Every structure is written in structure tokens, then in C-alpha cells.
Amino acid sequence: MSEFKPLVFSGVQPTGNLHLGNYLGAIRKFVALQDNNDCMYCVVDLHALTAQLVHDDMPGQIRSITAAFLAAGIDPQKHIVFNQSQVPQHAELAWIFNCVARMGWMSRMTQFKDKAGKDREQASLGLFAYPSLMAADILVYRATHVPVGDDQKQHLELTRDIAMKFNLDFGDKIRPTGLGVDITVGNEPVHAYFPMVEPLIDGPAPRVMSLKDGSKKMSKSDPSDLSRVNLMDDSDTISKKIRKAKTDPDALPSEVAGLSGRPEADNLVGIYAALADKTKADVLAEFGGQQFSVFKPALVDLAVDVLAPITDEMRRLMADPGHIDAVLRDGGERARARAEKTMMEVRDIIGFVR
Ligand code: TRP
């Protein structure tokens, strides 16, 4: 083999409500990638335990992310949609990666530092090992391309470090199996079993910020529901939230440079541009010089137009949990077959007797 087969993989945690930022930043990209790639989209329920061990409605959370994938236009027949816990090979490979990754690497993860806060002694071992499970999610399929938000870039670098160390440490064992691929990393030739994953971060996806504070990311964990547009919000709620969004007193500028130092204006223009599939410059060419009293109603109409069909479809799907579960079971079965193939090879490379 001279190259890894291209495969797109991404995951979304079933914690809290999906919002506009998740849709524009991730799910819409997942949808677009389907045209030219083999894709796997995973509801990472094992990861959700690192945020909170006991959930009030774990099944509902898993189904609602799945419903959002389907409602947004991901095709579970051409591609694979599944939840992580149905494929135990993720956890098995994560254990092996726990033995590959170094404490020092993990300790440098900024997401761990943020989430663990001051009292690290009280953070779970799962939270610390989170990126190792994420690497396993991707590499158990030897996936090559991972669409994520830029906050996940560091985790993907770690995924590459883990893959590289595995490839080098087991190099002599990989070669005789004939399972490896000759790649170059930097200028070094490497006989690799695991690919060096590429993040797919750029593209039209904006960083969608809080509607109440243009310097903070729109987040499911923000205590103020007014800070975000949820994918399940009805049109009246979307309208109310956008009308109440924080702004400044000035009119919109006619050029993008005029948005600097105006984070709230920048955010709303960015959201409009993303929803309309235009650039911020296009939007300002249209609305430059106008007050927010004109721009906000236009943004409400656009947001409702784009989101209402998705929201309606999500509600329809959520009314039939049996159908969603069947989609996940089918995806899980197909994912398991692929993951087990890798794990058979990994067990052989390591030398486990079977
Ligand atoms: N850590 C990712 C996030 O919080 C979710 C995730 C888990 C993921 N496993 C993954 C993303 C594998 C991409 C690939 O957004």
C-alpha cells in the first residue's frame, strides 16, 4: 500500500443542546464533505461521561445529536452515523494509546487545563485521558481527515504524536505484517500503520460567538440561554434572541476593517455571512451604513429560513426514537466491522495471542 485510503471522521458529544455555532462550525461541514468522501460521524457518548458521569436523559441526548445529523442532511446509508459506545473497539484502542501517550503530552492539553480548573486532584482520570480516546475514535478506522473547530487542533496534533510513536515503536513489528504504508513525515520516510490525520479547520465556518458577549464562544454550557440560538428553538425564540443580542450604537461599517474592535457587530455579520453562504464583505456591501434596527430583522428572517426546515425535521425525527435507534444500530454494526478489522491487526502487531 502506498497511501492511506481517504476517510473523514468526526465526533460530537451528546452534552447539552446543539446550537447555531455547532451547526455552522461543524455539522454543516460534515454535510458538505459527504459529496466527495467516505464519512463517519459519531456521537461520542463515552466522552460525555468526562463532562458529567450521571446524565438525566442520556438516550435523549444521543438521539438528539443523531437527529441533528440526519435533519441537516447527513445520509446514514451512504455514510456511517453511529454512537461510540456501540463500538467497544474505540475503548480498547484507547487503552493501548494510554500506554503510548506520555503524561507530559496529556498535561499540556489546554482543554484539560480549562476543564479541570484549579483542583486537578478532583478531575477524573477519564477527563485526563479524553484526547487518547479521541485519537482512538479516529485511528480505529485509520481515518485521514477530521473536520473540527479550531479548539480541537491541539487534540489532533496529539493524535498525530500518538500515531507517530506507535508507528516508530512498533516499526519492526509492522514491517513483516505487510500492513503498513510508506509515508514521509517532514522529510523522514516512515513505515506507518496509522496515518497522520489532517484537520479540516478552514473553510467558510466562522467562529460563532455568544449573542451576549462577542468575545466568548457560543457555548452549550453558557448559563444564559439568550447567549445562543439552539437548533431546537422555534422561530419566535430565534427572533427574540437575535433582537436581544448585544450590539453597539453605531451603524454597520461598509468594509470588513470597520468591524475590528466591534466584536458583537463582527459576530452578527459573520453569522449572516455564514447562513447566506456569502463573505462578510458581501454582507457589508449590502448593509454598510445601516443601523442594527434594519440589520437584525434581516438576520432573523435569514436564520429562520435556514434553520426552520432543520428544526422541523429534528422534531419529526425525535418523535420516532425507534427509527433513530435503528439508524444507530445499523451504523454501529458497519462501524464495528471496520474497527474490528483494525483491532485484529493491532493485536497481531502488538503480539497478543489469539
Ligand atoms: N473532542 C471533540 C469536541 O469536543 C469531540 C470528539 C471526540 C471528536 N472524538 C472525536 C472530534 C474524534 C473529532 C474526531 O468537539
mmCIF file of N, CA and C in Angstrom, residues 199-284:
data_model
loop_
_atom_site.group_PDB
_atom_site.id
_atom_site.type_symbol
_atom_site.label_atom_id
_atom_site.label_comp_id
_atom_site.label_asym_id
_atom_site.label_seq_id
_atom_site.Cartn_x
_atom_site.Cartn_y
_atom_site.Cartn_z
ATOM 1 N N PRO A 199 -6.330 17.907 10.044
ATOM 2 C CA PRO A 199 -7.530 18.632 10.465
ATOM 3 C C PRO A 199 -8.147 19.350 9.271
ATOM 4 N N LEU A 200 -9.461 19.399 9.222
ATOM 5 C CA LEU A 200 -10.149 20.244 8.224
ATOM 6 C C LEU A 200 -10.790 21.364 9.025
ATOM 7 N N ILE A 201 -10.047 22.440 9.181
ATOM 8 C CA ILE A 201 -10.488 23.503 10.091
ATOM 9 C C ILE A 201 -10.974 24.720 9.323
ATOM 10 N N ASP A 202 -10.323 25.010 8.213
ATOM 11 C CA ASP A 202 -10.666 26.234 7.498
ATOM 12 C C ASP A 202 -11.972 26.094 6.737
ATOM 13 N N GLY A 203 -12.202 26.999 5.841
ATOM 14 C CA GLY A 203 -13.433 26.957 5.091
ATOM 15 C C GLY A 203 -14.348 28.038 5.607
ATOM 16 N N PRO A 204 -15.595 27.993 5.166
ATOM 17 C CA PRO A 204 -16.481 29.107 5.457
ATOM 18 C C PRO A 204 -16.904 29.169 6.928
ATOM 19 N N ALA A 205 -16.617 28.092 7.688
ATOM 20 C CA ALA A 205 -17.145 28.053 9.045
ATOM 21 C C ALA A 205 -16.560 29.163 9.910
ATOM 22 N N PRO A 206 -17.425 29.994 10.441
ATOM 23 C CA PRO A 206 -16.946 31.084 11.279
ATOM 24 C C PRO A 206 -16.846 30.606 12.729
ATOM 25 N N ARG A 207 -16.177 31.351 13.545
ATOM 26 C CA ARG A 207 -16.272 31.150 14.980
ATOM 27 C C ARG A 207 -17.509 31.889 15.424
ATOM 28 N N VAL A 208 -18.512 31.164 15.835
ATOM 29 C CA VAL A 208 -19.753 31.820 16.243
ATOM 30 C C VAL A 208 -19.654 32.157 17.728
ATOM 31 N N MET A 209 -19.820 33.431 18.037
ATOM 32 C CA MET A 209 -19.640 33.886 19.407
ATOM 33 C C MET A 209 -20.986 34.046 20.110
ATOM 34 N N SER A 210 -20.921 34.184 21.425
ATOM 35 C CA SER A 210 -22.120 34.392 22.245
ATOM 36 C C SER A 210 -22.883 35.640 21.778
ATOM 37 N N LEU A 211 -24.219 35.566 21.829
ATOM 38 C CA LEU A 211 -25.025 36.735 21.444
ATOM 39 C C LEU A 211 -24.995 37.817 22.528
ATOM 40 N N LYS A 212 -24.460 37.448 23.683
ATOM 41 C CA LYS A 212 -24.433 38.402 24.803
ATOM 42 C C LYS A 212 -23.036 38.969 25.043
ATOM 43 N N ASP A 213 -22.016 38.332 24.457
ATOM 44 C CA ASP A 213 -20.637 38.778 24.676
ATOM 45 C C ASP A 213 -19.794 38.308 23.496
ATOM 46 N N GLY A 214 -19.495 39.249 22.605
ATOM 47 C CA GLY A 214 -18.812 38.915 21.355
ATOM 48 C C GLY A 214 -17.393 38.401 21.527
ATOM 49 N N SER A 215 -16.908 38.337 22.777
ATOM 50 C CA SER A 215 -15.547 37.831 22.975
ATOM 51 C C SER A 215 -15.558 36.380 23.444
ATOM 52 N N LYS A 216 -16.756 35.825 23.717
ATOM 53 C CA LYS A 216 -16.855 34.441 24.191
ATOM 54 C C LYS A 216 -17.506 33.564 23.131
ATOM 55 N N LYS A 217 -17.031 32.326 22.987
ATOM 56 C CA LYS A 217 -17.633 31.416 22.024
ATOM 57 C C LYS A 217 -19.076 31.086 22.392
ATOM 58 N N MET A 218 -19.942 30.945 21.391
ATOM 59 C CA MET A 218 -21.295 30.448 21.676
ATOM 60 C C MET A 218 -21.142 29.047 22.253
ATOM 61 N N SER A 219 -21.774 28.793 23.396
ATOM 62 C CA SER A 219 -21.487 27.537 24.091
ATOM 63 C C SER A 219 -22.744 26.938 24.703
ATOM 64 N N LYS A 220 -22.794 25.582 24.681
ATOM 65 C CA LYS A 220 -23.936 24.912 25.301
ATOM 66 C C LYS A 220 -23.912 25.094 26.809
ATOM 67 N N SER A 221 -22.753 25.388 27.363
ATOM 68 C CA SER A 221 -22.680 25.445 28.826
ATOM 69 C C SER A 221 -22.861 26.865 29.367
ATOM 70 N N ASP A 222 -23.059 27.865 28.469
ATOM 71 C CA ASP A 222 -23.324 29.214 28.970
ATOM 72 C C ASP A 222 -24.651 29.213 29.738
ATOM 73 N N PRO A 223 -24.646 29.720 30.986
ATOM 74 C CA PRO A 223 -25.895 29.682 31.770
ATOM 75 C C PRO A 223 -27.025 30.488 31.121
ATOM 76 N N SER A 224 -26.723 31.510 30.322
ATOM 77 C CA SER A 224 -27.791 32.293 29.704
ATOM 78 C C SER A 224 -28.218 31.683 28.373
ATOM 79 N N ASP A 225 -29.484 31.253 28.313
ATOM 80 C CA ASP A 225 -29.982 30.673 27.071
ATOM 81 C C ASP A 225 -30.062 31.735 25.966
ATOM 82 N N LEU A 226 -30.129 33.011 26.379
ATOM 83 C CA LEU A 226 -30.179 34.096 25.393
ATOM 84 C C LEU A 226 -28.846 34.273 24.663
ATOM 85 N N SER A 227 -27.798 33.604 25.140
ATOM 86 C CA SER A 227 -26.477 33.760 24.526
ATOM 87 C C SER A 227 -26.341 32.934 23.251
ATOM 88 N N ARG A 228 -27.298 32.026 23.025
ATOM 89 C CA ARG A 228 -27.154 31.131 21.858
ATOM 90 C C ARG A 228 -28.502 30.883 21.192
ATOM 91 N N VAL A 229 -28.450 30.524 19.900
ATOM 92 C CA VAL A 229 -29.627 30.038 19.192
ATOM 93 C C VAL A 229 -29.512 28.520 19.158
ATOM 94 N N ASN A 230 -30.436 27.833 19.811
ATOM 95 C CA ASN A 230 -30.407 26.365 19.817
ATOM 96 C C ASN A 230 -31.047 25.827 18.554
ATOM 97 N N LEU A 231 -30.584 24.668 18.110
ATOM 98 C CA LEU A 231 -31.168 24.108 16.885
ATOM 99 C C LEU A 231 -32.634 23.753 17.058
ATOM 100 N N MET A 232 -33.079 23.524 18.295
ATOM 101 C CA MET A 232 -34.489 23.190 18.503
ATOM 102 C C MET A 232 -35.344 24.420 18.837
ATOM 103 N N ASP A 233 -34.767 25.621 18.826
ATOM 104 C CA ASP A 233 -35.573 26.818 19.102
ATOM 105 C C ASP A 233 -36.601 27.044 17.985
ATOM 106 N N ASP A 234 -37.817 27.487 18.395
ATOM 107 C CA ASP A 234 -38.795 27.801 17.343
ATOM 108 C C ASP A 234 -38.536 29.217 16.815
ATOM 109 N N SER A 235 -39.269 29.586 15.775
ATOM 110 C CA SER A 235 -38.988 30.852 15.090
ATOM 111 C C SER A 235 -39.113 32.053 16.025
ATOM 112 N N ASP A 236 -40.118 32.031 16.913
ATOM 113 C CA ASP A 236 -40.299 33.164 17.828
ATOM 114 C C ASP A 236 -39.102 33.311 18.757
ATOM 115 N N THR A 237 -38.596 32.181 19.221
ATOM 116 C CA THR A 237 -37.453 32.231 20.135
ATOM 117 C C THR A 237 -36.209 32.733 19.405
ATOM 118 N N ILE A 238 -36.003 32.242 18.186
ATOM 119 C CA ILE A 238 -34.852 32.712 17.407
ATOM 120 C C ILE A 238 -34.942 34.222 17.233
ATOM 121 N N SER A 239 -36.136 34.676 16.884
ATOM 122 C CA SER A 239 -36.346 36.095 16.652
ATOM 123 C C SER A 239 -36.057 36.903 17.922
ATOM 124 N N LYS A 240 -36.573 36.430 19.040
ATOM 125 C CA LYS A 240 -36.367 37.137 20.309
ATOM 126 C C LYS A 240 -34.880 37.209 20.642
ATOM 127 N N LYS A 241 -34.178 36.087 20.491
ATOM 128 C CA LYS A 241 -32.762 36.061 20.881
ATOM 129 C C LYS A 241 -31.923 36.990 20.003
ATOM 130 N N ILE A 242 -32.226 37.022 18.718
ATOM 131 C CA ILE A 242 -31.430 37.884 17.840
ATOM 132 C C ILE A 242 -31.773 39.352 18.101
ATOM 133 N N ARG A 243 -33.057 39.637 18.344
ATOM 134 C CA ARG A 243 -33.422 41.027 18.632
ATOM 135 C C ARG A 243 -32.764 41.516 19.918
ATOM 136 N N LYS A 244 -32.591 40.583 20.886
ATOM 137 C CA LYS A 244 -31.974 40.979 22.157
ATOM 138 C C LYS A 244 -30.451 40.860 22.157
ATOM 139 N N ALA A 245 -29.881 40.408 21.055
ATOM 140 C CA ALA A 245 -28.420 40.233 21.015
ATOM 141 C C ALA A 245 -27.725 41.567 21.284
ATOM 142 N N LYS A 246 -26.596 41.473 21.979
ATOM 143 C CA LYS A 246 -25.848 42.689 22.309
ATOM 144 C C LYS A 246 -25.284 43.315 21.024
ATOM 145 N N THR A 247 -25.335 44.625 20.934
ATOM 146 C CA THR A 247 -24.720 45.330 19.805
ATOM 147 C C THR A 247 -24.104 46.618 20.346
ATOM 148 N N ASP A 248 -23.554 47.412 19.456
ATOM 149 C CA ASP A 248 -23.106 48.742 19.868
ATOM 150 C C ASP A 248 -24.001 49.762 19.174
ATOM 151 N N PRO A 249 -23.876 51.031 19.527
ATOM 152 C CA PRO A 249 -24.841 52.008 18.988
ATOM 153 C C PRO A 249 -24.583 52.436 17.540
ATOM 154 N N ASP A 250 -23.437 52.060 16.967
ATOM 155 C CA ASP A 250 -23.099 52.588 15.647
ATOM 156 C C ASP A 250 -23.765 51.827 14.504
ATOM 157 N N ALA A 251 -23.817 52.455 13.360
ATOM 158 C CA ALA A 251 -24.289 51.779 12.151
ATOM 159 C C ALA A 251 -23.230 50.776 11.695
ATOM 160 N N LEU A 252 -23.628 49.859 10.824
ATOM 161 C CA LEU A 252 -22.643 48.891 10.310
ATOM 162 C C LEU A 252 -21.664 49.601 9.374
ATOM 163 N N PRO A 253 -20.404 49.191 9.414
ATOM 164 C CA PRO A 253 -19.415 49.789 8.511
ATOM 165 C C PRO A 253 -19.618 49.249 7.099
ATOM 166 N N SER A 254 -19.014 49.881 6.106
ATOM 167 C CA SER A 254 -19.155 49.324 4.748
ATOM 168 C C SER A 254 -18.004 48.412 4.375
ATOM 169 N N GLU A 255 -16.970 48.364 5.229
ATOM 170 C CA GLU A 255 -15.843 47.459 4.930
ATOM 171 C C GLU A 255 -15.513 46.611 6.155
ATOM 172 N N VAL A 256 -14.929 45.439 5.883
ATOM 173 C CA VAL A 256 -14.638 44.484 6.953
ATOM 174 C C VAL A 256 -13.717 45.098 8.017
ATOM 175 N N ALA A 257 -12.770 45.929 7.588
ATOM 176 C CA ALA A 257 -11.835 46.539 8.542
ATOM 177 C C ALA A 257 -12.579 47.305 9.634
ATOM 178 N N GLY A 258 -13.737 47.859 9.281
ATOM 179 C CA GLY A 258 -14.525 48.625 10.238
ATOM 180 C C GLY A 258 -15.140 47.790 11.354
ATOM 181 N N LEU A 259 -15.034 46.465 11.244
ATOM 182 C CA LEU A 259 -15.598 45.601 12.289
ATOM 183 C C LEU A 259 -14.607 45.381 13.433
ATOM 184 N N SER A 260 -13.348 45.773 13.235
ATOM 185 C CA SER A 260 -12.373 45.476 14.280
ATOM 186 C C SER A 260 -12.660 46.342 15.504
ATOM 187 N N GLY A 261 -12.533 45.731 16.661
ATOM 188 C CA GLY A 261 -12.901 46.419 17.898
ATOM 189 C C GLY A 261 -14.405 46.444 18.146
ATOM 190 N N ARG A 262 -15.161 45.779 17.273
ATOM 191 C CA ARG A 262 -16.629 45.702 17.461
ATOM 192 C C ARG A 262 -17.052 44.239 17.412
ATOM 193 N N PRO A 263 -16.679 43.470 18.474
ATOM 194 C CA PRO A 263 -16.866 42.011 18.428
ATOM 195 C C PRO A 263 -18.311 41.573 18.199
ATOM 196 N N GLU A 264 -19.271 42.325 18.770
ATOM 197 C CA GLU A 264 -20.675 41.903 18.621
ATOM 198 C C GLU A 264 -21.145 42.125 17.183
ATOM 199 N N ALA A 265 -20.774 43.269 16.622
ATOM 200 C CA ALA A 265 -21.143 43.549 15.229
ATOM 201 C C ALA A 265 -20.480 42.519 14.311
ATOM 202 N N ASP A 266 -19.217 42.244 14.584
ATOM 203 C CA ASP A 266 -18.461 41.285 13.789
ATOM 204 C C ASP A 266 -19.145 39.913 13.822
ATOM 205 N N ASN A 267 -19.579 39.518 15.021
ATOM 206 C CA ASN A 267 -20.216 38.212 15.178
ATOM 207 C C ASN A 267 -21.514 38.128 14.371
ATOM 208 N N LEU A 268 -22.359 39.144 14.491
ATOM 209 C CA LEU A 268 -23.653 39.088 13.792
ATOM 210 C C LEU A 268 -23.461 39.122 12.273
ATOM 211 N N VAL A 269 -22.504 39.906 11.826
ATOM 212 C CA VAL A 269 -22.220 39.950 10.380
ATOM 213 C C VAL A 269 -21.668 38.585 9.932
ATOM 214 N N GLY A 270 -20.805 37.999 10.772
ATOM 215 C CA GLY A 270 -20.246 36.668 10.458
ATOM 216 C C GLY A 270 -21.334 35.603 10.383
ATOM 217 N N ILE A 271 -22.284 35.673 11.305
ATOM 218 C CA ILE A 271 -23.386 34.699 11.299
ATOM 219 C C ILE A 271 -24.233 34.875 10.032
ATOM 220 N N TYR A 272 -24.521 36.131 9.707
ATOM 221 C CA TYR A 272 -25.310 36.397 8.492
ATOM 222 C C TYR A 272 -24.589 35.835 7.272
ATOM 223 N N ALA A 273 -23.282 36.135 7.199
ATOM 224 C CA ALA A 273 -22.495 35.688 6.044
ATOM 225 C C ALA A 273 -22.513 34.162 5.938
ATOM 226 N N ALA A 274 -22.311 33.492 7.074
ATOM 227 C CA ALA A 274 -22.268 32.028 7.049
ATOM 228 C C ALA A 274 -23.615 31.449 6.639
ATOM 229 N N LEU A 275 -24.690 32.011 7.201
ATOM 230 C CA LEU A 275 -26.025 31.485 6.876
ATOM 231 C C LEU A 275 -26.360 31.711 5.404
ATOM 232 N N ALA A 276 -25.880 32.845 4.853
ATOM 233 C CA ALA A 276 -26.214 33.190 3.468
ATOM 234 C C ALA A 276 -25.193 32.632 2.485
ATOM 235 N N ASP A 277 -24.120 31.980 3.025
ATOM 236 C CA ASP A 277 -23.048 31.487 2.171
ATOM 237 C C ASP A 277 -22.392 32.620 1.392
ATOM 238 N N LYS A 278 -22.154 33.725 2.077
ATOM 239 C CA LYS A 278 -21.510 34.889 1.467
ATOM 240 C C LYS A 278 -20.301 35.248 2.306
ATOM 241 N N THR A 279 -19.522 36.221 1.842
ATOM 242 C CA THR A 279 -18.425 36.728 2.680
ATOM 243 C C THR A 279 -18.951 37.898 3.506
ATOM 244 N N LYS A 280 -18.182 38.225 4.561
ATOM 245 C CA LYS A 280 -18.570 39.398 5.361
ATOM 246 C C LYS A 280 -18.563 40.648 4.487
ATOM 247 N N ALA A 281 -17.617 40.706 3.535
ATOM 248 C CA ALA A 281 -17.554 41.875 2.647
ATOM 249 C C ALA A 281 -18.850 42.008 1.845
ATOM 250 N N ASP A 282 -19.373 40.870 1.356
ATOM 251 C CA ASP A 282 -20.653 40.907 0.617
ATOM 252 C C ASP A 282 -21.762 41.481 1.504
ATOM 253 N N VAL A 283 -21.776 40.996 2.756
ATOM 254 C CA VAL A 283 -22.852 41.411 3.663
ATOM 255 C C VAL A 283 -22.756 42.910 3.939
ATOM 256 N N LEU A 284 -21.512 43.384 4.123
ATOM 257 C CA LEU A 284 -21.345 44.814 4.413
ATOM 258 C C LEU A 284 -21.613 45.673 3.181
#
